Short mmCIF file of C-alpha atoms in Angstrom, two decimals:
data_model
loop_
_atom_site.label_atom_id
_atom_site.label_comp_id
_atom_site.label_asym_id
_atom_site.label_seq_id
_atom_site.Cartn_x
_atom_site.Cartn_y
_atom_site.Cartn_z
CA MET A 18 -19.68 4.40 14.98
CA SER A 19 -21.26 4.68 11.57
CA ARG A 20 -21.26 3.97 7.85
CA ILE A 21 -21.21 7.17 5.82
CA TYR A 22 -22.08 7.12 2.13
CA ALA A 23 -20.88 9.70 -0.42
CA ALA A 24 -20.16 12.50 2.05
CA LYS A 25 -16.54 13.27 2.85
CA THR A 26 -15.69 12.60 6.48
CA ASP A 27 -12.20 12.64 7.98
CA LEU A 28 -10.84 9.71 9.93
CA LYS A 29 -9.44 10.23 13.42
CA LYS A 30 -5.74 9.43 13.14
CA ASP A 31 -5.44 8.33 16.77
CA LYS A 32 -8.20 5.75 16.26
CA VAL A 33 -6.50 4.37 13.14
CA LYS A 34 -3.22 4.01 15.05
CA GLU A 35 -5.01 2.40 17.97
CA PHE A 36 -6.57 -0.17 15.63
CA PHE A 37 -3.22 -1.13 14.13
CA LYS A 38 -1.56 -1.34 17.52
CA LYS A 39 -4.21 -3.85 18.61
CA ARG A 40 -4.25 -5.66 15.28
CA SER A 41 -0.47 -6.06 15.14
CA SER A 42 -0.48 -7.72 18.55
CA LYS A 43 -2.37 -10.63 16.93
CA ILE A 44 0.33 -11.65 14.44
CA ASP A 45 0.96 -14.98 16.16
CA GLU A 46 -2.77 -15.60 16.53
CA VAL A 47 -4.01 -14.93 13.00
CA GLY A 48 -0.85 -15.23 10.86
CA LEU A 49 1.39 -12.88 8.90
CA LEU A 50 -0.91 -12.45 5.89
CA SER A 51 -4.27 -12.44 7.65
CA VAL A 52 -3.14 -9.83 10.17
CA THR A 53 -2.85 -7.24 7.38
CA MET A 54 -5.22 -8.64 4.72
CA TYR A 55 -8.16 -9.25 7.10
CA GLN A 56 -9.15 -12.58 5.56
CA ASN A 57 -8.94 -16.18 6.68
CA SER A 58 -5.50 -17.65 6.07
CA GLU A 59 -6.52 -19.65 2.98
CA LEU A 60 -8.15 -16.70 1.20
CA ALA A 61 -5.36 -14.34 2.27
CA LEU A 62 -2.76 -16.65 0.70
CA LYS A 63 -4.76 -17.00 -2.53
CA ARG A 64 -5.20 -13.23 -2.78
CA ASP A 65 -1.53 -12.56 -2.09
CA GLU A 66 -0.38 -15.01 -4.75
CA TYR A 67 -2.96 -13.78 -7.27
CA GLU A 68 -2.04 -10.12 -6.78
CA LYS A 69 1.65 -10.77 -7.37
CA GLN A 70 0.94 -12.93 -10.40
CA VAL A 71 -1.25 -10.24 -11.98
CA VAL A 72 0.90 -7.17 -11.35
CA LEU A 73 4.43 -8.59 -11.61
CA PRO A 74 4.64 -8.10 -15.42
CA TYR A 75 3.89 -4.38 -14.97
CA LEU A 76 6.56 -3.59 -12.38
CA GLY A 77 9.60 -3.47 -14.67
CA LEU A 78 11.82 -5.44 -12.31
CA SER A 79 15.51 -6.11 -12.86
CA SER A 80 18.51 -6.89 -10.69
CA ALA A 81 19.17 -3.14 -10.52
CA THR A 82 15.65 -2.06 -9.46
CA ARG A 83 15.44 0.04 -6.30
CA VAL A 84 12.12 -0.37 -4.46
CA LEU A 85 10.32 1.78 -1.89
CA ASP A 86 7.40 -0.03 -0.22
CA ILE A 87 5.27 2.46 1.75
CA GLY A 88 3.11 0.67 4.31
CA CYS A 89 5.05 -2.57 4.03
CA GLY A 90 3.20 -4.30 6.87
CA THR A 91 4.79 -7.62 7.77
CA GLY A 92 6.95 -7.59 4.66
CA ARG A 93 4.97 -9.68 2.18
CA TRP A 94 6.50 -7.78 -0.76
CA GLY A 95 10.00 -7.64 0.72
CA CYS A 96 10.75 -11.36 0.75
CA PHE A 97 9.00 -11.84 -2.58
CA LEU A 98 11.24 -9.25 -4.24
CA ALA A 99 14.46 -10.22 -2.46
CA ASP A 100 15.90 -12.26 -5.34
CA LYS A 101 14.40 -10.07 -8.07
CA VAL A 102 15.68 -6.54 -7.34
CA GLY A 103 18.83 -4.72 -6.30
CA ALA A 104 17.62 -2.78 -3.26
CA TYR A 105 14.45 -2.62 -1.16
CA LEU A 106 13.19 -0.36 1.62
CA GLY A 107 9.95 -1.15 3.41
CA VAL A 108 8.52 1.48 5.76
CA ASP A 109 5.57 1.26 8.13
CA PHE A 110 4.27 3.23 11.10
CA CYS A 111 3.51 0.08 13.11
CA LEU A 112 6.48 -1.13 15.17
CA ASN A 113 5.21 -4.71 15.52
CA TYR A 114 4.86 -5.03 11.75
CA VAL A 115 8.34 -3.65 11.08
CA GLN A 116 9.89 -5.97 13.65
CA ALA A 117 8.04 -8.98 12.22
CA ALA A 118 9.10 -8.10 8.67
CA GLN A 119 12.74 -7.73 9.69
CA SER A 120 12.68 -10.98 11.63
CA ILE A 121 11.23 -12.91 8.70
CA PHE A 122 13.73 -11.42 6.29
CA ASN A 123 16.64 -12.16 8.64
CA ALA A 124 15.60 -15.81 8.70
CA SER A 125 15.14 -16.02 4.93
CA GLY A 126 18.80 -16.36 4.06
CA TYR A 127 18.66 -13.58 1.46
CA ASP A 128 21.48 -11.06 1.11
CA GLN A 129 20.60 -8.24 3.51
CA ARG A 130 23.09 -5.60 2.42
CA ASN A 131 20.59 -3.55 0.41
CA PHE A 132 17.35 -4.57 2.12
CA PHE A 133 15.91 -2.57 4.99
CA PHE A 134 12.74 -2.19 7.03
CA GLN A 135 12.23 1.16 8.75
CA LEU A 136 9.75 2.60 11.23
CA LEU A 137 8.27 5.62 9.46
CA SER A 138 4.75 6.94 8.99
CA VAL A 139 3.34 8.45 5.81
CA ASP A 140 3.41 11.84 7.51
CA GLU A 141 7.08 11.48 8.50
CA ILE A 142 8.63 10.01 5.37
CA ASN A 143 10.74 12.29 3.20
CA VAL A 144 13.82 12.03 1.00
CA ASN A 145 16.09 13.04 3.89
CA ASN A 146 15.15 10.37 6.46
CA VAL A 147 14.92 7.12 4.51
CA ALA A 148 17.47 4.33 4.93
CA ILE A 149 18.06 4.09 1.17
CA SER A 150 18.58 7.30 -0.74
CA ALA A 151 16.16 8.38 -3.47
CA PRO A 152 15.32 8.08 -6.29
CA PHE A 153 13.54 4.73 -6.58
CA ASP A 154 12.58 2.78 -9.70
CA LEU A 155 9.47 1.22 -8.15
CA ILE A 156 7.20 2.58 -5.42
CA ILE A 157 4.61 0.25 -3.87
CA ILE A 158 1.62 1.52 -1.89
CA ALA A 159 -0.80 -1.30 -1.09
CA GLY A 160 -3.67 -0.88 1.35
CA VAL A 161 -2.46 2.43 2.78
CA MET A 162 -4.53 5.25 1.30
CA VAL A 163 -7.73 3.69 2.59
CA TYR A 164 -6.59 4.85 6.07
CA LEU A 165 -5.60 8.37 4.98
CA ASN A 166 -7.70 11.50 4.79
CA ASP A 167 -7.81 13.31 1.45
CA GLU A 168 -5.31 15.97 2.56
CA ASN A 169 -2.82 13.27 3.58
CA ILE A 170 -3.12 11.55 0.20
CA ILE A 171 -2.43 14.84 -1.54
CA SER A 172 0.64 15.38 0.63
CA LEU A 173 1.89 11.82 0.01
CA LEU A 174 1.52 12.09 -3.76
CA HIS A 175 3.56 15.29 -3.78
CA LYS A 176 6.26 13.46 -1.82
CA LEU A 177 6.29 10.63 -4.36
CA VAL A 178 7.49 13.08 -6.99
CA GLU A 179 10.63 13.66 -4.90
CA PHE A 180 11.26 9.91 -4.68
CA SER A 181 10.95 9.42 -8.44
CA HIS A 182 13.07 9.83 -11.56
CA ASP A 183 12.65 9.09 -15.26
CA GLY A 184 11.01 5.69 -15.65
CA THR A 185 9.81 5.31 -12.05
CA ILE A 186 6.76 3.04 -11.74
CA ILE A 187 4.23 3.52 -8.94
CA TYR A 188 2.01 0.56 -8.04
CA ILE A 189 -1.01 1.42 -5.90
CA ARG A 190 -3.59 -1.10 -4.72
CA GLU A 191 -6.51 -0.01 -2.56
CA PRO A 192 -9.97 -1.23 -1.61
CA THR A 193 -12.45 1.04 -3.38
CA GLY A 194 -16.15 1.77 -3.21
CA ILE A 195 -17.88 0.07 -6.13
CA GLU A 196 -20.75 2.53 -6.58
CA GLN A 197 -19.89 5.38 -4.24
CA ARG A 198 -17.53 6.54 -1.52
CA LEU A 199 -18.00 4.73 1.78
CA THR A 200 -16.48 5.81 5.09
CA LEU A 201 -16.43 3.59 8.14
CA ASP A 202 -16.06 5.80 11.20
CA GLU A 203 -15.18 3.64 14.21
CA PHE A 204 -17.58 1.04 12.87
CA PHE A 205 -17.58 -2.22 14.82
CA SER A 206 -16.47 -5.07 12.56
CA GLU A 207 -17.91 -8.47 13.46
CA GLU A 208 -15.18 -10.06 11.34
CA LEU A 209 -12.30 -8.24 13.05
CA GLN A 210 -13.99 -7.84 16.43
CA GLU A 211 -12.69 -4.28 16.59
CA ASN A 212 -13.86 -0.77 15.85
CA TYR A 213 -12.61 -0.07 12.34
CA SER A 214 -12.10 3.16 10.41
CA ALA A 215 -11.44 3.41 6.68
CA ILE A 216 -12.35 5.42 3.58
CA TYR A 217 -13.34 3.43 0.49
CA ARG A 218 -13.03 6.00 -2.27
CA THR A 219 -14.17 5.19 -5.78
CA SER A 220 -11.53 4.41 -8.39
CA LEU A 221 -12.49 7.65 -10.14
CA GLU A 222 -11.66 9.64 -7.01
CA TYR A 223 -8.19 8.10 -6.96
CA GLU A 224 -7.73 8.77 -10.64
CA LYS A 225 -8.56 12.44 -10.06
CA PHE A 226 -5.85 12.64 -7.39
CA PHE A 227 -3.34 11.18 -9.83
CA LYS A 228 -4.40 13.36 -12.74
CA ASP A 229 -4.29 16.53 -10.62
CA ILE A 230 -0.91 15.87 -8.96
CA LEU A 231 1.16 13.25 -10.79
CA CYS A 232 0.14 13.50 -14.44
CA PRO A 233 1.03 17.21 -14.83
CA ILE A 234 4.69 16.45 -14.05
CA GLY A 235 4.90 13.55 -16.48
CA PHE A 236 3.38 10.47 -14.88
CA GLU A 237 1.03 8.45 -17.07
CA LEU A 238 -1.75 6.30 -15.60
CA THR A 239 -1.19 3.11 -17.59
CA HIS A 240 -3.50 0.75 -15.68
CA SER A 241 -6.61 1.19 -13.55
CA GLN A 242 -8.67 -1.94 -13.01
CA PRO A 243 -10.20 -4.29 -10.43
CA LEU A 244 -7.61 -6.72 -9.10
CA TYR A 245 -9.26 -9.98 -8.14
CA SER A 246 -11.23 -12.56 -10.05
CA VAL A 247 -14.85 -13.05 -8.96
CA ASP A 248 -14.05 -16.11 -6.84
CA LEU A 249 -11.65 -14.06 -4.69
CA CYS A 250 -14.12 -11.24 -4.02
CA ASN A 251 -16.24 -11.41 -0.88
CA ARG A 252 -17.54 -7.86 -0.43
CA GLN A 253 -20.73 -6.35 -1.86
CA GLU A 254 -19.89 -2.65 -1.62
CA THR A 255 -16.12 -2.62 -2.08
CA GLN A 256 -13.47 -4.23 -4.25
CA GLN A 257 -9.69 -4.20 -4.55
CA HIS A 258 -8.51 -1.98 -7.39
CA PHE A 259 -5.01 -1.38 -8.68
CA PHE A 260 -3.37 1.51 -10.47
CA ILE A 261 -0.02 1.73 -12.23
CA LEU A 262 1.62 5.02 -13.06
CA GLU A 263 4.90 5.56 -14.88
CA LEU A 264 7.04 8.67 -15.10
CA LYS A 265 7.70 8.90 -18.81
CA LYS A 266 11.28 9.49 -19.92
CA ASP A 267 10.24 11.51 -22.96
CA ARG A 268 7.80 13.78 -21.12
CA VAL A 269 7.56 17.46 -22.00
CA LEU A 270 7.15 19.75 -19.00
#
């Protein structure tokens, strides 16, 4: 029930799951974008379009690209990429989100042979239980790590190595603390009308994770910068930040 600055405090996983179970029941009420982006529908749409416009040139897409989207939510990346890549797998731990994503994709008219949505949590996912076999050319993680404790991020990053091969690009976008780490521990959100738990790490904290785990095996952090223009920012203590890492083909181990 508090806001914790700087100090490291773990989130309670059961409370995070409880929040998403309640939140996902409001898809029809608040809309597909707002239910996961926590903004009014107009701002959520502007942010979604802006994000894709900014990062698309960095994703190295082709008709042969194989994509793994961890924490796919209601599938906002899936339909966007459907006519741009060769295969896509979106995974999420929230059943309502996975069902909504699959339903939307089924109605889209796109070829479904190499596109899948799968119920899997970050803790469960591994190279042996995914619907599309590894490796992947692009891995997307957007708005996921903010709900993970440090130890779970470390575990996830180690797993990403197993999903990667030469040239793999990882796109990560997370809300970050602007000046310092901020943890919301079952903090009541007037905007969401729910108790909300999240860890807003600084961008430097994320960069340290990457440099400690991914860079030693050949990933290079090619981009680390705030995502949105000033007119799309509406928080004083946090901001959306994106990172792009690429597994270099000419790396020396």
